[in-house]
N, CA, C and O atoms as a DFTB+ gen file, in Angstrom:
692 C
 N C O
     1  1     161.963     121.593      84.491
     2  2     162.906     120.503      84.375
     3  2     162.169     119.267      83.876
     4  3     161.144     118.880      84.438
     5  1     162.679     118.666      82.851
     6  2     162.036     117.489      82.258
     7  2     162.481     116.212      82.973
     8  3     163.632     116.074      83.388
     9  1     161.518     115.274      83.104
    10  2     161.810     113.979      83.729
    11  2     162.582     113.101      82.748
    12  3     162.318     113.122      81.545
    13  1     163.527     112.339      83.262
    14  2     164.238     111.373      82.420
    15  2     163.297     110.233      82.072
    16  3     162.532     109.783      82.925
    17  1     163.338     109.760      80.836
    18  2     162.496     108.658      80.370
    19  2     163.244     107.321      80.459
    20  3     162.797     106.322      79.893
    21  1     164.351     107.302      81.150
    22  2     165.134     106.083      81.260
    23  2     164.675     105.255      82.461
    24  3     164.105     105.780      83.417
    25  1     164.940     103.940      82.386
    26  2     164.619     103.026      83.476
    27  2     165.787     103.032      84.447
    28  3     166.939     102.848      84.055
    29  1     165.476     103.245      85.711
    30  2     166.542     103.277      86.708
    31  2     166.884     101.862      87.170
    32  3     166.137     100.913      86.932
    33  1     168.010     101.752      87.823
    34  2     168.422     100.451      88.354
    35  2     167.416      99.945      89.387
    36  3     167.151      98.745      89.467
    37  1     166.877     100.834      90.151
    38  2     165.886     100.454      91.160
    39  2     164.667      99.808      90.502
    40  3     164.159      98.806      91.005
    41  1     164.198     100.356      89.404
    42  2     163.039      99.800      88.707
    43  2     163.350      98.423      88.126
    44  3     162.502      97.532      88.146
    45  1     164.561      98.251      87.610
    46  2     164.967      96.946      87.069
    47  2     165.006      95.908      88.190
    48  3     164.513      94.792      88.027
    49  1     165.592      96.280      89.319
    50  2     165.675      95.356      90.451
    51  2     164.277      95.031      90.969
    52  3     163.984      93.879      91.289
    53  1     163.417      96.040      91.050
    54  2     162.052      95.824      91.510
    55  2     161.292      94.889      90.559
    56  3     160.566      94.007      91.015
    57  1     161.452      95.073      89.262
    58  2     160.807      94.200      88.269
    59  2     161.291      92.762      88.388
    60  3     160.490      91.829      88.335
    61  1     162.605      92.580      88.549
    62  2     163.164      91.232      88.697
    63  2     162.646      90.570      89.969
    64  3     162.372      89.370      89.985
    65  1     162.514      91.355      91.031
    66  2     162.006      90.828      92.293
    67  2     160.553      90.366      92.154
    68  3     160.190      89.306      92.664
    69  1     159.732      91.145      91.475
    70  2     158.331      90.771      91.261
    71  2     158.244      89.492      90.434
    72  3     157.463      88.599      90.763
    73  1     159.033      89.391      89.367
    74  2     159.041      88.181      88.531
    75  2     159.495      86.973      89.351
    76  3     158.938      85.885      89.200
    77  1     160.490      87.146      90.211
    78  2     160.964      86.053      91.056
    79  2     159.904      85.565      92.023
    80  3     159.739      84.359      92.209
    81  1     159.181      86.496      92.645
    82  2     158.122      86.117      93.588
    83  2     157.005      85.379      92.861
    84  3     156.500      84.372      93.359
    85  1     156.621      85.866      91.701
    86  2     155.588      85.181      90.914
    87  2     156.063      83.775      90.548
    88  3     155.292      82.818      90.621
    89  1     157.329      83.650      90.154
    90  2     157.886      82.338      89.820
    91  2     157.855      81.380      90.998
    92  3     157.578      80.192      90.828
    93  1     158.142      81.893      92.203
    94  2     158.118      81.041      93.391
    95  2     156.718      80.533      93.706
    96  3     156.566      79.463      94.297
    97  1     155.714      81.273      93.324
    98  2     154.337      80.860      93.585
    99  2     153.820      79.941      92.480
   100  3     153.161      78.942      92.769
   101  1     154.107      80.264      91.223
   102  2     153.523      79.547      90.083
   103  2     154.215      78.209      89.817
   104  3     153.534      77.221      89.541
   105  1     155.534      78.146      89.890
   106  2     156.267      76.922      89.531
   107  2     155.860      75.725      90.394
   108  3     155.625      74.652      89.838
   109  1     155.763      75.850      91.725
   110  2     155.316      74.677      92.500
   111  2     153.919      74.199      92.125
   112  3     153.644      73.000      92.152
   113  1     153.039      75.126      91.779
   114  2     151.693      74.709      91.368
   115  2     151.753      73.917      90.069
   116  3     151.041      72.925      89.912
   117  1     152.596      74.348      89.141
   118  2     152.721      73.625      87.873
   119  2     153.343      72.253      88.085
   120  3     152.916      71.280      87.463
   121  1     154.333      72.161      88.940
   122  2     154.952      70.861      89.219
   123  2     153.961      69.913      89.875
   124  3     153.935      68.726      89.551
   125  1     153.154      70.416      90.782
   126  2     152.147      69.583      91.449
   127  2     151.151      69.020      90.463
   128  3     150.781      67.850      90.566
   129  1     150.712      69.814      89.517
   130  2     149.745      69.316      88.543
   131  2     150.387      68.301      87.611
   132  3     149.702      67.407      87.115
   133  1     151.680      68.420      87.364
   134  2     152.376      67.454      86.518
   135  2     152.444      66.094      87.211
   136  3     152.276      65.060      86.563
   137  1     152.688      66.089      88.513
   138  2     152.730      64.827      89.255
   139  2     151.342      64.189      89.255
   140  3     151.212      62.981      89.057
   141  1     150.305      65.001      89.478
   142  2     148.948      64.462      89.450
   143  2     148.631      63.899      88.071
   144  3     147.996      62.850      87.962
   145  1     149.068      64.588      87.014
   146  2     148.848      64.091      85.654
   147  2     149.563      62.774      85.429
   148  3     149.028      61.876      84.779
   149  1     150.781      62.652      85.968
   150  2     151.517      61.399      85.853
   151  2     150.811      60.268      86.573
   152  3     150.772      59.138      86.084
   153  1     150.251      60.573      87.737
   154  2     149.526      59.554      88.497
   155  2     148.288      59.100      87.733
   156  3     147.995      57.906      87.676
   157  1     147.564      60.044      87.149
   158  2     146.371      59.673      86.368
   159  2     146.761      58.822      85.161
   160  3     146.093      57.838      84.846
   161  1     147.836      59.203      84.495
   162  2     148.284      58.441      83.329
   163  2     148.711      57.028      83.747
   164  3     148.458      56.065      83.023
   165  1     149.350      56.903      84.902
   166  2     149.771      55.586      85.389
   167  2     148.570      54.685      85.636
   168  3     148.604      53.502      85.296
   169  1     147.515      55.226      86.220
   170  2     146.318      54.428      86.503
   171  2     145.638      54.002      85.204
   172  3     145.192      52.861      85.081
   173  1     145.558      54.912      84.235
   174  2     144.926      54.579      82.948
   175  2     145.724      53.489      82.231
   176  3     145.142      52.532      81.720
   177  1     147.054      53.626      82.188
   178  2     147.881      52.603      81.537
   179  2     147.787      51.272      82.269
   180  3     147.765      50.215      81.637
   181  1     147.732      51.315      83.597
   182  2     147.594      50.081      84.377
   183  2     146.277      49.388      84.050
   184  3     146.226      48.161      83.963
   185  1     145.219      50.160      83.869
   186  2     143.928      49.566      83.508
   187  2     143.992      48.923      82.126
   188  3     143.425      47.850      81.917
   189  1     144.673      49.563      81.187
   190  2     144.813      48.998      79.838
   191  2     145.538      47.658      79.897
   192  3     145.133      46.700      79.238
   193  1     146.612      47.588      80.685
   194  2     147.368      46.339      80.820
   195  2     146.497      45.263      81.473
   196  3     146.495      44.116      81.028
   197  1     145.760      45.626      82.520
   198  2     144.903      44.654      83.218
   199  2     143.843      44.095      82.280
   200  3     143.593      42.889      82.276
   201  1     143.225      44.948      81.496
   202  2     142.181      44.483      80.574
   203  2     142.776      43.621      79.455
   204  3     142.133      42.676      78.998
   205  1     143.992      43.937      79.014
   206  2     144.652      43.102      78.006
   207  2     144.964      41.722      78.582
   208  3     144.801      40.714      77.895
   209  1     145.413      41.669      79.842
   210  2     145.690      40.377      80.483
   211  2     144.404      39.566      80.639
   212  3     144.414      38.346      80.475
   213  1     143.302      40.238      80.956
   214  2     142.018      39.538      81.054
   215  2     141.580      39.026      79.681
   216  3     141.093      37.901      79.570
   217  1     141.747      39.837      78.638
   218  2     141.423      39.382      77.279
   219  2     142.256      38.157      76.907
   220  3     141.748      37.212      76.304
   221  1     143.540      38.182      77.271
   222  2     144.422      37.032      77.037
   223  2     143.829      35.798      77.716
   224  3     143.763      34.722      77.122
   225  1     143.402      35.966      78.958
   226  2     142.826      34.857      79.727
   227  2     141.563      34.321      79.061
   228  3     141.366      33.108      78.975
   229  1     140.708      35.229      78.589
   230  2     139.449      34.812      77.977
   231  2     139.669      34.119      76.634
   232  3     138.921      33.208      76.279
   233  1     140.687      34.541      75.886
   234  2     140.928      33.959      74.564
   235  2     141.768      32.693      74.601
   236  3     141.591      31.808      73.765
   237  1     142.686      32.596      75.568
   238  2     143.565      31.425      75.608
   239  2     143.171      30.421      76.686
   240  3     143.614      29.273      76.657
   241  1     142.347      30.843      77.628
   242  2     141.953      29.951      78.707
   243  2     142.937      29.906      79.850
   244  3     142.764      29.112      80.774
   245  1     143.964      30.733      79.816
   246  2     144.964      30.741      80.870
   247  2     145.480      32.162      81.054
   248  3     145.355      33.004      80.165
   249  1     146.058      32.411      82.215
   250  2     146.667      33.715      82.459
   251  2     148.032      33.772      81.791
   252  3     148.603      32.725      81.485
   253  1     148.569      34.958      81.556
   254  2     149.949      35.030      81.060
   255  2     150.878      34.284      82.014
   256  3     150.602      34.209      83.211
   257  1     151.973      33.734      81.497
   258  2     152.890      32.991      82.369
   259  2     153.476      33.892      83.459
   260  3     153.492      35.117      83.342
   261  1     153.947      33.253      84.499
   262  2     154.544      33.995      85.620
   263  2     155.989      34.356      85.294
   264  3     156.687      33.625      84.592
   265  1     156.422      35.508      85.824
   266  2     157.819      35.894      85.668
   267  2     158.612      35.397      86.873
   268  3     158.056      34.740      87.753
   269  1     159.899      35.705      86.916
   270  2     160.761      35.214      87.989
   271  2     160.329      35.733      89.359
   272  3     160.569      35.071      90.369
   273  1     159.697      36.907      89.410
   274  2     159.271      37.483      90.681
   275  2     157.911      37.006      91.149
   276  3     157.444      37.437      92.203
   277  1     157.259      36.126      90.394
   278  2     155.958      35.612      90.788
   279  2     154.785      36.367      90.201
   280  3     153.642      35.924      90.314
   281  1     155.052      37.505      89.571
   282  2     153.983      38.251      88.920
   283  2     153.732      37.701      87.529
   284  3     154.424      36.787      87.080
   285  1     152.746      38.255      86.852
   286  2     152.460      37.824      85.486
   287  2     153.407      38.527      84.522
   288  3     153.714      39.708      84.687
   289  1     153.862      37.795      83.523
   290  2     154.788      38.327      82.528
   291  2     153.989      38.943      81.382
   292  3     153.293      38.220      80.669
   293  1     154.071      40.265      81.187
   294  2     153.247      40.910      80.167
   295  2     153.770      40.775      78.740
   296  3     153.093      41.197      77.803
   297  1     154.961      40.195      78.549
   298  2     155.533      40.164      77.199
   299  2     154.688      39.363      76.223
   300  3     154.717      39.636      75.023
   301  1     153.939      38.386      76.702
   302  2     153.111      37.584      75.797
   303  2     151.900      38.362      75.290
   304  3     151.222      37.905      74.369
   305  1     151.616      39.516      75.866
   306  2     150.453      40.302      75.451
   307  2     150.687      41.065      74.154
   308  3     149.739      41.584      73.564
   309  1     151.942      41.139      73.700
   310  2     152.248      41.952      72.526
   311  2     152.385      41.164      71.238
   312  3     152.543      41.759      70.172
   313  1     152.329      39.868      71.302
   314  2     152.492      39.098      70.080
   315  2     151.611      37.880      70.093
   316  3     150.864      37.656      71.045
   317  1     151.688      37.092      69.049
   318  2     150.898      35.866      69.027
   319  2     151.219      35.036      70.261
   320  3     152.384      34.791      70.574
   321  1     150.190      34.614      70.946
   322  2     150.407      33.890      72.185
   323  2     149.979      32.447      72.082
   324  3     149.104      32.095      71.291
   325  1     150.593      31.633      72.875
   326  2     150.198      30.241      73.003
   327  2     149.905      30.026      74.474
   328  3     150.740      30.334      75.324
   329  1     148.760      29.513      74.777
   330  2     148.388      29.301      76.168
   331  2     149.270      28.225      76.773
   332  3     149.460      27.158      76.189
   333  1     149.796      28.510      77.928
   334  2     150.651      27.571      78.630
   335  2     149.933      27.168      79.904
   336  3     149.628      28.013      80.745
   337  1     149.663      25.879      80.048
   338  2     149.002      25.407      81.260
   339  2     150.000      25.507      82.396
   340  3     151.019      24.816      82.385
   341  1     149.729      26.351      83.368
   342  2     150.658      26.549      84.474
   343  2     150.042      26.128      85.784
   344  3     148.876      26.414      86.054
   345  1     150.828      25.446      86.601
   346  2     150.327      25.011      87.895
   347  2     150.192      26.185      88.854
   348  3     149.445      26.102      89.829
   349  1     150.912      27.291      88.588
   350  2     150.896      28.417      89.515
   351  2     149.652      29.281      89.361
   352  3     149.388      30.145      90.197
   353  1     148.889      29.054      88.300
   354  2     147.707      29.882      88.103
   355  2     146.644      29.534      89.128
   356  3     146.413      28.363      89.429
   357  1     146.002      30.562      89.659
   358  2     144.998      30.348      90.698
   359  2     143.669      29.902      90.112
   360  3     142.880      29.246      90.791
   361  1     143.420      30.247      88.878
   362  2     142.207      29.810      88.200
   363  2     142.664      28.786      87.176
   364  3     143.515      29.094      86.341
   365  1     142.130      27.595      87.218
   366  2     142.608      26.516      86.365
   367  2     142.497      26.801      84.884
   368  3     141.746      27.681      84.464
   369  1     143.250      26.051      84.095
   370  2     143.229      26.210      82.645
   371  2     141.877      25.779      82.100
   372  3     141.311      24.775      82.532
   373  1     141.367      26.547      81.149
   374  2     140.060      26.236      80.573
   375  2     140.194      25.725      79.145
   376  3     139.193      25.350      78.535
   377  1     141.367      25.701      78.615
   378  2     141.570      25.315      77.229
   379  2     142.637      26.207      76.646
   380  3     143.167      27.079      77.335
   381  1     142.955      26.001      75.393
   382  2     143.972      26.851      74.794
   383  2     143.726      26.967      73.304
   384  3     142.996      26.177      72.707
   385  1     144.342      27.953      72.735
   386  2     144.325      28.117      71.292
   387  2     145.768      28.139      70.835
   388  3     146.671      28.476      71.600
   389  1     145.975      27.778      69.589
   390  2     147.348      27.733      69.093
   391  2     147.995      29.116      69.071
   392  3     149.130      29.279      69.518
   393  1     147.292      30.089      68.564
   394  2     147.840      31.439      68.575
   395  2     146.690      32.427      68.549
   396  3     145.569      32.084      68.175
   397  1     146.971      33.622      68.941
   398  2     145.951      34.660      68.993
   399  2     146.601      35.991      68.641
   400  3     147.825      36.114      68.684
   401  1     145.811      36.966      68.301
   402  2     146.377      38.261      67.937
   403  2     146.995      38.953      69.149
   404  3     146.713      38.568      70.284
   405  1     147.822      39.953      68.932
   406  2     148.374      40.669      70.088
   407  2     147.265      41.416      70.835
   408  3     146.351      41.965      70.220
   409  1     147.355      41.429      72.133
   410  2     146.379      42.118      72.959
   411  2     146.804      43.560      73.194
   412  3     145.971      44.414      73.498
   413  1     148.087      43.829      73.056
   414  2     148.638      45.185      73.141
   415  2     149.629      45.369      72.001
   416  3     150.366      44.442      71.665
   417  1     149.653      46.548      71.407
   418  2     150.671      46.817      70.386
   419  2     152.047      46.918      71.012
   420  3     153.038      46.487      70.422
   421  1     152.109      47.482      72.195
   422  2     153.350      47.542      72.968
   423  2     152.981      47.602      74.437
   424  3     151.888      48.038      74.799
   425  1     153.891      47.165      75.269
   426  2     153.647      47.205      76.710
   427  2     154.021      48.604      77.185
   428  3     155.185      48.996      77.101
   429  1     153.044      49.359      77.684
   430  2     153.375      50.725      78.093
   431  2     154.251      50.747      79.337
   432  3     154.121      49.905      80.225
   433  1     155.135      51.716      79.380
   434  2     155.889      52.001      80.594
   435  2     155.092      53.028      81.383
   436  3     154.240      53.720      80.827
   437  1     155.364      53.126      82.667
   438  2     154.650      54.137      83.447
   439  2     155.158      55.530      83.049
   440  3     156.133      55.631      82.303
   441  1     154.527      56.589      83.524
   442  2     154.933      57.940      83.125
   443  2     156.370      58.291      83.504
   444  3     156.916      59.282      83.019
   445  1     156.980      57.486      84.366
   446  2     158.350      57.723      84.791
   447  2     159.298      56.734      84.107
   448  3     160.429      56.539      84.552
   449  1     158.826      56.116      83.025
   450  2     159.612      55.237      82.137
   451  2     160.109      53.971      82.818
   452  3     161.228      53.521      82.572
   453  1     159.271      53.401      83.675
   454  2     159.593      52.128      84.320
   455  2     158.465      51.128      84.053
   456  3     157.327      51.530      83.812
   457  1     158.773      49.831      84.095
   458  2     157.731      48.831      83.816
   459  2     156.743      48.694      84.975
   460  3     157.054      48.987      86.129
   461  1     155.560      48.243      84.624
   462  2     154.531      47.934      85.617
   463  2     154.747      46.513      86.117
   464  3     155.360      45.694      85.431
   465  1     154.246      46.223      87.305
   466  2     154.195      44.854      87.818
   467  2     152.737      44.409      87.782
   468  3     151.829      45.179      88.097
   469  1     152.530      43.150      87.391
   470  2     151.179      42.604      87.302
   471  2     151.075      41.422      88.260
   472  3     151.878      40.491      88.200
   473  1     150.087      41.468      89.136
   474  2     149.881      40.389      90.104
   475  2     148.468      39.847      89.966
   476  3     147.524      40.596      89.714
   477  1     148.337      38.555      90.131
   478  2     147.031      37.907      90.202
   479  2     146.827      37.549      91.669
   480  3     147.536      36.703      92.214
   481  1     145.863      38.190      92.298
   482  2     145.634      38.018      93.735
   483  2     144.317      37.278      93.927
   484  3     143.296      37.647      93.347
   485  1     144.351      36.228      94.749
   486  2     143.140      35.465      95.049
   487  2     142.561      36.003      96.351
   488  3     143.118      35.779      97.426
   489  1     141.446      36.709      96.248
   490  2     140.780      37.281      97.416
   491  2     139.552      36.430      97.732
   492  3     138.473      36.657      97.184
   493  1     139.722      35.458      98.610
   494  2     138.635      34.557      99.022
   495  2     137.974      33.900      97.820
   496  3     136.748      33.890      97.708
   497  1     138.784      33.352      96.925
   498  2     138.265      32.663      95.748
   499  2     137.896      33.578      94.600
   500  3     137.467      33.103      93.549
   501  1     138.051      34.866      94.773
   502  2     137.743      35.837      93.718
   503  2     139.065      36.390      93.173
   504  3     139.695      37.225      93.822
   505  1     139.493      35.931      91.981
   506  2     140.761      36.441      91.448
   507  2     140.632      37.897      91.012
   508  3     139.617      38.307      90.448
   509  1     141.675      38.660      91.284
   510  2     141.726      40.062      90.873
   511  2     143.109      40.353      90.322
   512  3     144.120      39.897      90.855
   513  1     143.131      41.119      89.248
   514  2     144.401      41.555      88.678
   515  2     144.787      42.881      89.313
   516  3     143.963      43.788      89.423
   517  1     146.034      42.989      89.726
   518  2     146.552      44.230      90.289
   519  2     147.757      44.631      89.448
   520  3     148.732      43.886      89.356
   521  1     147.689      45.805      88.837
   522  2     148.796      46.326      88.031
   523  2     149.332      47.549      88.762
   524  3     148.586      48.486      89.048
   525  1     150.638      47.538      89.066
   526  2     151.233      48.576      89.913
   527  2     152.403      49.256      89.213
   528  3     153.235      48.605      88.581
   529  1     152.448      50.582      89.341
   530  2     153.594      51.398      88.943
   531  2     154.333      51.786      90.218
   532  3     153.711      51.996      91.259
   533  1     155.648      51.880      90.139
   534  2     156.423      52.250      91.322
   535  2     156.334      53.735      91.646
   536  3     156.871      54.172      92.664
   537  1     155.678      54.511      90.814
   538  2     155.502      55.935      91.088
   539  2     156.741      56.745      90.772
   540  3     157.722      56.212      90.253
   541  1     156.701      58.039      91.084
   542  2     157.805      58.931      90.724
   543  2     159.140      58.556      91.355
   544  3     160.187      58.806      90.757
   545  1     159.131      57.957      92.559
   546  2     160.409      57.658      93.211
   547  2     161.050      56.361      92.716
   548  3     162.209      56.098      93.034
   549  1     160.330      55.550      91.949
   550  2     160.899      54.332      91.376
   551  2     160.998      53.164      92.336
   552  3     161.576      52.136      91.984
   553  1     160.456      53.286      93.534
   554  2     160.520      52.213      94.528
   555  2     159.132      51.622      94.734
   556  3     158.170      52.352      94.975
   557  1     159.031      50.295      94.637
   558  2     157.752      49.639      94.916
   559  2     157.565      49.602      96.426
   560  3     158.334      48.959      97.141
   561  1     156.546      50.292      96.901
   562  2     156.297      50.359      98.334
   563  2     155.032      49.599      98.722
   564  3     154.616      49.621      99.881
   565  1     154.429      48.930      97.751
   566  2     153.286      48.066      98.025
   567  2     153.811      46.636      98.019
   568  3     154.096      46.080      96.959
   569  1     153.937      46.049      99.189
   570  2     154.504      44.705      99.295
   571  2     153.493      43.665      98.825
   572  3     152.291      43.926      98.765
   573  1     153.999      42.492      98.497
   574  2     153.119      41.393      98.094
   575  2     152.141      41.051      99.211
   576  3     150.986      40.716      98.946
   577  1     152.593      41.135     100.450
   578  2     151.721      40.832     101.587
   579  2     150.582      41.846     101.697
   580  3     149.503      41.516     102.191
   581  1     150.816      43.063     101.245
   582  2     149.790      44.107     101.353
   583  2     148.769      44.041     100.213
   584  3     147.735      44.706     100.281
   585  1     149.035      43.263      99.183
   586  2     148.133      43.222      98.029
   587  2     146.719      42.782      98.403
   588  3     145.748      43.298      97.850
   589  1     146.591      41.834      99.336
   590  2     145.247      41.410      99.760
   591  2     144.481      42.559     100.400
   592  3     143.269      42.678     100.215
   593  1     145.176      43.403     101.150
   594  2     144.537      44.581     101.741
   595  2     144.121      45.556     100.655
   596  3     143.053      46.162     100.731
   597  1     144.971      45.706      99.640
   598  2     144.680      46.635      98.542
   599  2     143.431      46.201      97.794
   600  3     142.561      47.028      97.520
   601  1     143.324      44.915      97.456
   602  2     142.180      44.460      96.658
   603  2     140.893      44.397      97.473
   604  3     139.803      44.478      96.905
   605  1     140.998      44.255      98.787
   606  2     139.799      44.162      99.616
   607  2     139.167      45.527      99.874
   608  3     137.981      45.609     100.191
   609  1     139.945      46.588      99.741
   610  2     139.427      47.936     100.016
   611  2     138.494      48.390      98.898
   612  3     138.705      48.046      97.735
   613  1     137.452      49.169      99.248
   614  2     136.558      49.697      98.206
   615  2     137.316      50.578      97.208
   616  3     137.055      50.522      96.006
   617  1     138.240      51.378      97.700
   618  2     139.121      52.178      96.853
   619  2     140.539      51.714      97.139
   620  3     140.999      51.849      98.273
   621  1     141.253      51.170      96.154
   622  2     142.598      50.663      96.424
   623  2     143.542      51.772      96.895
   624  3     143.586      52.856      96.313
   625  1     144.285      51.484      97.949
   626  2     145.287      52.414      98.456
   627  2     146.622      51.687      98.410
   628  3     146.849      50.726      99.146
   629  1     147.495      52.157      97.539
   630  2     148.800      51.533      97.371
   631  2     149.800      52.179      98.325
   632  3     149.565      53.279      98.826
   633  1     150.912      51.495      98.576
   634  2     151.927      52.013      99.478
   635  2     152.725      53.151      98.865
   636  3     152.946      53.184      97.654
   637  1     153.157      54.082      99.706
   638  2     153.999      55.193      99.259
   639  2     153.371      55.967      98.122
   640  3     152.202      56.348      98.181
   641  1     154.169      56.197      97.075
   642  2     153.641      56.925      95.914
   643  2     153.314      55.980      94.758
   644  3     153.163      56.417      93.617
   645  1     153.206      54.682      95.059
   646  2     152.829      53.718      94.019
   647  2     151.453      54.070      93.458
   648  3     150.588      54.585      94.166
   649  1     151.275      53.786      92.190
   650  2     149.998      54.007      91.512
   651  2     149.581      52.683      90.898
   652  3     150.441      51.866      90.568
   653  1     148.297      52.450      90.737
   654  2     147.896      51.197      90.129
   655  2     146.417      51.089      89.881
   656  3     145.648      52.032      90.065
   657  1     146.048      49.889      89.453
   658  2     144.663      49.600      89.107
   659  2     144.354      48.178      89.538
   660  3     145.178      47.279      89.366
   661  1     143.166      47.973      90.100
   662  2     142.702      46.644      90.495
   663  2     141.516      46.291      89.617
   664  3     140.529      47.026      89.571
   665  1     141.612      45.159      88.916
   666  2     140.519      44.694      88.061
   667  2     139.830      43.532      88.758
   668  3     140.395      42.446      88.892
   669  1     138.614      43.774      89.195
   670  2     137.792      42.744      89.823
   671  2     137.143      41.948      88.702
   672  3     136.460      42.523      87.854
   673  1     137.343      40.638      88.681
   674  2     136.830      39.819      87.581
   675  2     135.309      39.865      87.490
   676  3     134.757      39.724      86.399
   677  1     134.622      40.058      88.610
   678  2     133.170      40.152      88.581
   679  2     132.706      41.414      87.869
   680  3     131.688      41.389      87.177
   681  1     133.436      42.519      88.026
   682  2     133.080      43.780      87.382
   683  2     133.517      43.812      85.928
   684  3     132.978      44.584      85.136
   685  1     134.492      42.979      85.568
   686  2     135.070      43.034      84.225
   687  2     134.134      42.468      83.171
   688  3     134.287      42.767      81.987
   689  1     133.190      41.674      83.571
   690  2     132.333      41.005      82.585
   691  2     131.204      41.849      82.143
   692  3     130.399      41.420      81.316
């Protein structure tokens, strides 16, 4: 008696079950690496923004103007800038230039397509730039009050799933 060369229903079901189990194991690992990749990209973009803001400061003698929320407004980093003497700046104005080249071609959004927040934090007379992404959930969980704790730590730890970069002016030079 010859064996049938056809695939039985049992074999099809068994194959689908094996593929499903493999999918349950592999897909979460791939998603986890994507989140880690997004976090790394957020930190790199935050560093680029921080260094552009520092370049703006060095070329114009002043920090970018403040936005309505008290943070630095990054829009001046993309086009010719004019230094604005602001009383809110923690480091006094050093001079100004009429215009300067753009420091960024465009202001990057975080990997989750949301804007970064830029803060100038005075840590015992040492100004530091803090650029924060709200992370995958879109909620800023690093409060303004916590920023001093973030900049004082050897490794910055942001609240929740926030990602960011701290630029110490002493290290930037």
